């Protein structure tokens, strides 16, 4: 919008200056006093030629006689009676004479070698109505030109606002894929880009909510069926020992449902944290060592060995969410690794690159992009982790997006399993 304000103000000032100059030039050319009083100029020149044949003492009376015969206001006076600068006195000797204006209107002064040191002074009649009409016409012409100039500036804005309005209508009618094709020649580029970002974010949220609803309704059926089976079996059984076993299974199923619902609700509210990132700085190597210390019980219980290869560079990020993402990658590796996990970190061109590799079965190539979708689990791996709901890697993808980075998966060249690479842009506080 700043571009629009500057263009609007600049065009307004430019149009006023240009139109004013053009109209002023036209007015001076079309309505100069010499053109308007050309007849009077010829008349006073003719009178001066007649005075040449009249003796000097009789010229004053002869001019009075001309004034009566032609019904005009003309007088014969010495040049000494004029309080004019020399430059104007010289203009009286030009063929058109000198035209001056006073409170009563215009009057013409004319002199020549024959009349010198006297001059003729004649009052001029000006047609005020015609002048007023010309002024009105010029005023209307000025405002019309100003409107044309403004039209050239506002027309592109109106066109882009129409495009924005149409896209908003499509989006409101349910077409969440409606976007604006941003033009380089637009005053509201920021508004259009903001609309596209908003539409993309809403589309992503709607898709995730639909996916979460369908996944939750699908995943919750199994524990509910187990609860119903256990409840029916407990009601039909008369063996107290078996009844306790059924109740214990039902308690486990309830714990599973509670864990599932908590995970789903936590993911549903995860996007609220996107604008609450708190950046701070730390050295990457001790930061990763602390994360491995927290995961040590899980690693020891599964008899896994982790190799850390990291620089000691200073990094800047939201350390809480970055740790959450790295922990999710390591936990995922623990669920599928056989013996070894490789963790590396380095800074490259203002980006932090973290790699987690394992010697597990890896990810099928056709699922390289799907594994970061919420609630996605490969069929072969669905039962490897008891409380896996396909949200860990989706959270990693969100954290990467919040930090203006990305996450991808390939096949590990070192260990043969999966290789996850998390890249985030560096943000340094001033």
Coordinates of C-alpha atoms in Angstrom, one line a residue:
X1 CA 0.0 0.0 0.0
X2 CA 3.0 2.3 0.5
X3 CA 3.6 2.2 -3.2
X4 CA 0.0 3.2 -3.9
X5 CA 0.1 6.2 -1.5
X6 CA 3.4 7.4 -3.1
X7 CA 2.1 7.0 -6.6
X8 CA -1.2 8.7 -5.8
X9 CA 0.5 11.7 -4.2
X10 CA 3.1 11.9 -6.9
X11 CA 0.6 11.7 -9.7
X12 CA -1.6 14.3 -8.0
X13 CA 1.2 16.8 -7.7
X14 CA 2.5 16.1 -11.2
X15 CA -0.9 16.5 -12.8
X16 CA -1.5 19.8 -11.0
X17 CA 1.8 21.2 -12.0
X18 CA 1.6 20.0 -15.6
X19 CA -2.1 20.9 -16.2
X20 CA -1.6 24.3 -14.5
X21 CA 1.4 25.0 -16.8
X22 CA -0.4 23.9 -19.9
X23 CA -3.5 25.9 -19.2
X24 CA -1.6 28.9 -18.2
X25 CA 0.5 28.8 -21.4
X26 CA -2.7 28.3 -23.4
X27 CA -4.4 31.2 -21.6
X28 CA -1.5 33.5 -22.3
X29 CA -1.4 32.6 -26.0
X30 CA -5.1 32.6 -26.6
X31 CA -6.1 35.6 -24.5
X32 CA -3.3 38.1 -24.6
X33 CA -4.4 41.8 -24.4
X34 CA -2.9 42.5 -27.8
X35 CA -5.1 40.0 -29.5
X36 CA -8.2 41.1 -27.6
X37 CA -7.7 44.8 -28.3
X38 CA -6.3 44.6 -31.8
X39 CA -9.1 46.8 -33.3
X40 CA -8.4 49.5 -30.7
X41 CA -4.7 49.3 -31.5
X42 CA -5.3 49.9 -35.2
X43 CA -7.7 52.8 -34.3
X44 CA -5.1 54.6 -32.1
X45 CA -2.4 54.1 -34.7
X46 CA -4.7 55.7 -37.3
X47 CA -5.4 58.7 -35.0
X48 CA -1.7 59.2 -34.5
X49 CA -1.2 59.4 -38.3
X50 CA -3.9 62.0 -38.5
X51 CA -2.3 64.0 -35.7
X52 CA 0.8 64.2 -37.8
X53 CA -1.0 66.6 -40.2
X54 CA -2.3 68.8 -37.3
X55 CA -0.1 71.6 -35.9
X56 CA 1.1 70.8 -32.4
X57 CA -0.9 73.5 -30.6
X58 CA -4.1 72.3 -32.1
X59 CA -3.6 68.6 -31.5
X60 CA -5.2 68.6 -28.0
X61 CA -8.5 70.1 -29.3
X62 CA -8.4 67.8 -32.3
X63 CA -8.2 64.7 -30.0
X64 CA -11.2 66.0 -28.0
X65 CA -13.1 66.3 -31.3
X66 CA -12.2 62.7 -32.2
X67 CA -13.4 61.5 -28.8
X68 CA -16.8 63.1 -29.4
X69 CA -17.2 61.9 -33.0
X70 CA -16.2 58.2 -32.2
X71 CA -17.7 58.2 -28.7
X72 CA -14.5 56.9 -27.1
X73 CA -12.4 58.0 -24.2
X74 CA -9.1 59.2 -25.7
X75 CA -6.8 61.9 -24.4
X76 CA -3.6 63.6 -25.6
X77 CA -1.0 64.1 -22.7
X78 CA 2.7 64.7 -22.3
X79 CA 5.0 61.8 -21.5
X80 CA 6.1 63.5 -18.3
X81 CA 2.7 62.9 -16.7
X82 CA 3.5 59.1 -16.7
X83 CA 5.2 57.5 -13.8
X84 CA 6.6 54.6 -15.7
X85 CA 10.0 53.0 -15.9
X86 CA 12.0 53.5 -19.2
X87 CA 11.4 50.0 -20.4
X88 CA 7.6 50.5 -20.4
X89 CA 7.9 54.0 -22.0
X90 CA 9.8 52.3 -24.9
X91 CA 6.9 49.9 -25.4
X92 CA 4.6 52.8 -26.1
X93 CA 6.5 53.2 -29.4
X94 CA 5.7 49.7 -30.6
X95 CA 3.0 49.1 -33.2
X96 CA 0.7 47.6 -30.6
X97 CA 1.3 50.2 -28.0
X98 CA 1.4 49.6 -24.2
X99 CA -1.7 48.1 -22.5
X100 CA -2.0 48.7 -18.8
X101 CA -4.7 47.8 -16.2
X102 CA -6.1 49.8 -13.3
X103 CA -9.1 49.6 -11.0
X104 CA -11.4 50.7 -13.8
X105 CA -10.1 48.3 -16.4
X106 CA -7.6 48.4 -19.3
X107 CA -6.2 51.4 -21.2
X108 CA -3.8 51.8 -24.1
X109 CA -0.8 54.2 -24.3
X110 CA 0.7 54.9 -27.7
X111 CA 3.4 57.3 -28.9
X112 CA 5.7 57.7 -31.9
X113 CA 8.4 60.0 -33.2
X114 CA 5.7 62.3 -34.6
X115 CA 3.8 62.5 -31.2
X116 CA 6.9 62.6 -29.0
X117 CA 7.1 63.9 -26.3
X118 CA 3.3 63.4 -26.1
X119 CA 1.3 60.2 -26.2
X120 CA -2.3 59.2 -26.8
X121 CA -4.2 57.5 -23.9
X122 CA -7.4 55.5 -24.8
X123 CA -9.7 53.7 -22.4
X124 CA -10.4 50.1 -23.6
X125 CA -13.7 48.3 -23.3
X126 CA -13.3 44.7 -22.1
X127 CA -16.0 42.0 -22.6
X128 CA -16.2 40.5 -19.1
X129 CA -18.8 37.9 -20.0
X130 CA -16.5 36.3 -22.6
X131 CA -13.6 36.3 -20.2
X132 CA -15.7 34.8 -17.5
X133 CA -16.8 32.0 -19.8
X134 CA -13.2 31.3 -20.8
X135 CA -12.3 31.1 -17.1
X136 CA -15.0 28.6 -16.4
X137 CA -14.0 26.6 -19.4
X138 CA -10.4 26.5 -18.3
X139 CA -11.4 25.6 -14.8
X140 CA -13.5 22.7 -16.0
X141 CA -10.7 21.6 -18.3
X142 CA -8.3 21.6 -15.4
X143 CA -10.5 19.4 -13.2
X144 CA -11.3 17.1 -16.2
X145 CA -7.5 16.6 -16.8
X146 CA -7.0 16.0 -13.1
X147 CA -9.7 13.3 -13.1
X148 CA -8.0 11.7 -16.2
X149 CA -4.7 11.6 -14.4
X150 CA -6.2 10.1 -11.3
X151 CA -8.1 7.6 -13.4
X152 CA -4.8 6.2 -14.8
X153 CA -3.6 5.7 -11.2
X154 CA -6.8 4.4 -9.6
X155 CA -8.0 2.1 -12.5
X156 CA -5.2 -0.5 -11.8
X157 CA -6.1 -0.4 -8.1
X158 CA -9.8 -0.9 -8.8
X159 CA -8.9 -3.9 -11.1
X160 CA -6.7 -5.6 -8.5
X161 CA -9.4 -5.0 -5.8
X162 CA -11.9 -6.7 -8.1
X163 CA -9.5 -9.6 -8.4
X164 CA -9.1 -9.8 -4.7
X165 CA -12.9 -9.6 -4.1
X166 CA -13.5 -12.4 -6.6
X167 CA -10.9 -14.6 -4.9
X168 CA -12.4 -13.9 -1.5
X169 CA -15.9 -14.8 -2.8
X170 CA -14.6 -18.1 -4.2
X171 CA -12.8 -18.9 -0.9
X172 CA -15.9 -18.0 1.1
X173 CA -18.1 -20.3 -1.1
X174 CA -15.9 -23.3 -0.1
X175 CA -13.1 -23.3 -2.7
X176 CA -10.2 -23.2 -0.3
X177 CA -7.7 -23.5 -3.2
X178 CA -8.7 -20.1 -4.5
X179 CA -5.6 -17.9 -4.8
X180 CA -4.6 -14.5 -6.4
X181 CA -2.1 -14.5 -9.2
X182 CA 0.1 -11.7 -8.0
X183 CA 1.1 -9.1 -10.6
X184 CA 4.2 -7.1 -10.5
X185 CA 2.2 -4.0 -11.6
X186 CA 0.0 -3.7 -8.6
X187 CA -0.2 -1.3 -5.7
X188 CA -1.5 -3.9 -3.2
X189 CA 1.0 -6.6 -3.7
X190 CA 1.4 -7.0 0.1
X191 CA -2.3 -7.4 0.5
X192 CA -2.5 -10.1 -2.2
X193 CA 0.5 -12.0 -0.8
X194 CA -1.1 -11.8 2.7
X195 CA -4.4 -13.2 1.3
X196 CA -2.6 -16.1 -0.4
X197 CA -0.7 -16.9 2.8
X198 CA -3.9 -16.7 4.8
X199 CA -5.7 -18.9 2.3
X200 CA -2.9 -21.5 2.4
X201 CA -2.9 -21.6 6.1
X202 CA -6.6 -22.0 6.3
X203 CA -6.5 -24.7 3.7
X204 CA -3.8 -26.5 5.6
X205 CA -5.8 -26.3 8.9
X206 CA -9.0 -27.5 7.2
X207 CA -7.2 -30.4 5.7
X208 CA -5.6 -31.3 9.0
X209 CA -8.9 -31.1 10.9
X210 CA -10.6 -33.4 8.3
X211 CA -7.7 -35.8 8.5
X212 CA -7.7 -35.7 12.3
X213 CA -11.4 -36.4 12.5
X214 CA -11.2 -39.3 10.1
X215 CA -8.1 -40.8 11.7
X216 CA -9.5 -40.4 15.2
X217 CA -12.8 -42.0 14.2
X218 CA -10.8 -44.9 12.6
X219 CA -8.2 -45.4 15.4
X220 CA -10.6 -45.2 18.3
X221 CA -12.8 -48.0 17.0
X222 CA -10.2 -50.7 18.1
X223 CA -10.0 -49.7 21.8
X224 CA -13.8 -49.2 21.9
X225 CA -14.4 -52.7 20.5
X226 CA -11.9 -54.1 23.0
X227 CA -13.7 -52.4 25.8
X228 CA -17.1 -53.7 24.7
X229 CA -15.7 -57.2 24.3
X230 CA -14.1 -57.1 27.8
X231 CA -17.2 -55.7 29.3
X232 CA -19.4 -58.4 27.8
X233 CA -16.9 -61.1 28.8
X234 CA -16.8 -59.8 32.4
X235 CA -20.6 -59.7 32.6
X236 CA -20.9 -63.2 31.3
X237 CA -18.1 -64.7 33.4
X238 CA -18.6 -66.1 36.9
X239 CA -14.9 -66.6 37.5
X240 CA -13.6 -63.8 39.7
X241 CA -10.0 -64.3 38.5
X242 CA -11.0 -63.9 34.8
X243 CA -13.2 -60.9 35.7
X244 CA -10.1 -59.1 37.2
X245 CA -8.1 -60.0 34.0
X246 CA -10.9 -58.5 31.8
X247 CA -11.0 -55.3 34.0
X248 CA -7.2 -55.0 33.8
X249 CA -7.4 -55.2 30.0
X250 CA -10.2 -52.6 29.9
X251 CA -8.1 -50.3 32.1
X252 CA -5.2 -50.6 29.6
X253 CA -7.6 -49.9 26.7
X254 CA -8.9 -46.8 28.6
X255 CA -5.3 -45.6 29.1
X256 CA -4.7 -46.1 25.4
X257 CA -7.7 -44.1 24.5
X258 CA -6.8 -41.3 26.9
X259 CA -3.2 -41.2 25.5
X260 CA -4.7 -41.1 21.9
X261 CA -7.1 -38.3 22.7
X262 CA -4.4 -36.3 24.4
X263 CA -2.1 -36.6 21.4
X264 CA -4.8 -35.7 19.0
X265 CA -5.9 -32.7 21.0
X266 CA -2.3 -31.5 21.5
X267 CA -1.7 -31.7 17.8
X268 CA -5.0 -29.8 17.1
X269 CA -3.8 -26.9 19.2
X270 CA -0.2 -27.0 18.0
X271 CA -0.6 -24.3 15.3
X272 CA -1.4 -21.7 18.1
X273 CA 2.3 -21.8 19.1
X274 CA 3.5 -20.7 15.6
X275 CA 3.5 -17.0 16.6
X276 CA 4.9 -17.7 20.2
X277 CA 8.4 -18.7 19.3
X278 CA 11.1 -17.5 21.7
X279 CA 14.5 -17.4 20.2
X280 CA 17.7 -17.9 22.2
X281 CA 21.3 -18.9 21.5
X282 CA 23.3 -21.8 22.6
X283 CA 26.2 -24.1 21.4
X284 CA 24.9 -26.9 19.4
X285 CA 27.1 -29.8 20.7
X286 CA 26.3 -29.5 24.5
X287 CA 22.6 -28.9 23.5
X288 CA 22.5 -32.2 21.6
X289 CA 24.3 -34.0 24.4
X290 CA 21.7 -32.9 26.9
X291 CA 18.9 -34.3 24.7
X292 CA 20.8 -37.6 24.5
X293 CA 21.0 -37.7 28.3
X294 CA 17.3 -37.4 28.5
X295 CA 16.8 -40.2 26.1
X296 CA 19.4 -42.5 27.8
X297 CA 16.9 -44.7 29.6
X298 CA 15.1 -45.5 26.3
X299 CA 18.3 -46.1 24.5
X300 CA 19.6 -48.4 27.2
X301 CA 16.4 -50.4 27.5
X302 CA 16.5 -51.1 23.7
X303 CA 20.3 -51.6 23.8
X304 CA 21.0 -49.0 21.1
X305 CA 24.2 -47.2 20.5
X306 CA 24.2 -43.5 19.4
X307 CA 27.1 -41.8 17.7
X308 CA 27.2 -38.0 17.9
X309 CA 29.2 -35.9 15.4
X310 CA 28.6 -32.2 15.9
X311 CA 30.4 -28.9 15.6
X312 CA 30.4 -26.5 18.6
X313 CA 28.9 -23.6 16.7
X314 CA 26.6 -21.0 18.2
X315 CA 23.0 -21.5 17.0
X316 CA 19.8 -19.4 17.4
X317 CA 16.3 -21.0 17.6
X318 CA 13.4 -21.7 19.8
X319 CA 15.3 -24.2 21.8
X320 CA 12.2 -25.8 23.4
X321 CA 10.6 -26.7 20.1
X322 CA 13.9 -27.5 18.4
X323 CA 14.5 -30.0 21.2
X324 CA 11.0 -31.4 20.7
X325 CA 11.7 -31.9 17.0
X326 CA 15.1 -33.6 17.5
X327 CA 13.6 -35.8 20.3
X328 CA 10.9 -36.9 17.9
X329 CA 13.4 -37.8 15.3
X330 CA 15.5 -39.8 17.8
X331 CA 12.5 -41.5 19.3
X332 CA 11.4 -42.5 15.8
X333 CA 14.9 -43.9 15.2
X334 CA 14.8 -45.8 18.5
X335 CA 11.5 -47.5 17.5
X336 CA 12.9 -48.9 14.3
X337 CA 16.7 -49.1 14.8
X338 CA 18.4 -52.5 15.3
X339 CA 21.6 -51.4 17.0
X340 CA 23.0 -48.1 15.8
X341 CA 21.8 -44.5 15.5
X342 CA 23.9 -41.7 14.0
X343 CA 23.3 -38.0 15.0
X344 CA 25.1 -35.1 13.3
X345 CA 24.8 -31.3 13.3
X346 CA 26.6 -28.5 11.4
X347 CA 26.1 -24.9 10.3
X348 CA 26.2 -24.3 6.5
X349 CA 25.3 -20.9 4.8
X350 CA 23.3 -19.5 7.7
X351 CA 21.4 -22.8 8.1
X352 CA 21.5 -25.4 10.9
X353 CA 21.5 -29.0 9.4
X354 CA 20.7 -31.9 11.8
X355 CA 20.8 -35.5 10.5
X356 CA 19.4 -38.6 12.3
X357 CA 20.2 -42.0 10.7
X358 CA 19.4 -45.5 11.9
X359 CA 20.0 -49.1 10.8
X360 CA 16.4 -50.1 10.7
X361 CA 14.2 -51.2 7.8
X362 CA 14.0 -47.6 6.4
X363 CA 11.1 -45.8 4.7
X364 CA 9.7 -47.0 1.4
X365 CA 10.6 -44.5 -1.4
X366 CA 7.0 -43.9 -2.3
X367 CA 6.3 -42.8 1.3
X368 CA 9.2 -40.2 1.5
X369 CA 6.7 -37.3 1.4
X370 CA 3.8 -39.1 3.2
X371 CA 5.7 -39.8 6.5
X372 CA 5.4 -36.1 7.5
X373 CA 1.6 -36.0 7.0
X374 CA -0.4 -36.2 10.3
X375 CA -1.6 -39.6 11.3
X376 CA 0.3 -41.4 8.6
X377 CA 1.9 -44.8 9.5
X378 CA 3.4 -47.3 7.2
X379 CA 1.5 -50.6 7.3
X380 CA 4.7 -52.6 8.0
X381 CA 5.5 -50.4 10.9
X382 CA 2.1 -49.8 12.3
X383 CA 2.4 -52.0 15.3
X384 CA 6.1 -51.5 16.1
X385 CA 5.3 -48.7 18.7
X386 CA 2.4 -49.1 21.0
X387 CA 1.6 -45.5 21.3
X388 CA 2.4 -44.2 17.9
X389 CA -0.3 -42.2 16.2
X390 CA 1.6 -40.8 13.3
X391 CA 2.1 -37.4 14.9
X392 CA 5.8 -37.3 15.8
X393 CA 7.2 -36.6 12.3
X394 CA 4.2 -34.2 11.6
X395 CA 5.3 -32.1 14.6
X396 CA 8.9 -32.1 13.3
X397 CA 7.6 -30.8 10.0
X398 CA 5.7 -28.0 11.8
X399 CA 8.7 -27.0 13.9
X400 CA 10.8 -26.8 10.7
X401 CA 8.2 -24.7 9.0
X402 CA 8.0 -22.3 12.0
X403 CA 11.8 -21.8 11.7
X404 CA 11.6 -21.2 8.0
X405 CA 13.2 -24.5 7.2
X406 CA 12.3 -28.0 6.1
X407 CA 12.7 -31.7 6.9
X408 CA 13.1 -34.6 4.5
X409 CA 13.9 -38.3 4.6
X410 CA 16.2 -40.5 2.4
X411 CA 18.0 -43.7 2.7
X412 CA 21.0 -43.7 5.0
X413 CA 24.3 -44.4 3.2
X414 CA 26.1 -45.2 6.4
X415 CA 23.6 -47.5 8.2
X416 CA 21.2 -48.5 5.5
X417 CA 18.0 -47.4 7.3
X418 CA 16.2 -44.1 7.3
X419 CA 18.0 -40.7 7.1
X420 CA 16.1 -37.7 8.4
X421 CA 17.6 -34.2 7.6
X422 CA 16.2 -31.3 9.6
X423 CA 17.2 -27.8 8.2
X424 CA 16.3 -24.6 9.9
X425 CA 17.2 -21.0 9.1
X426 CA 19.3 -19.1 11.7
X427 CA 17.7 -16.2 13.5
X428 CA 20.0 -14.0 15.5
X429 CA 18.6 -11.5 17.9
X430 CA 20.2 -8.0 17.7

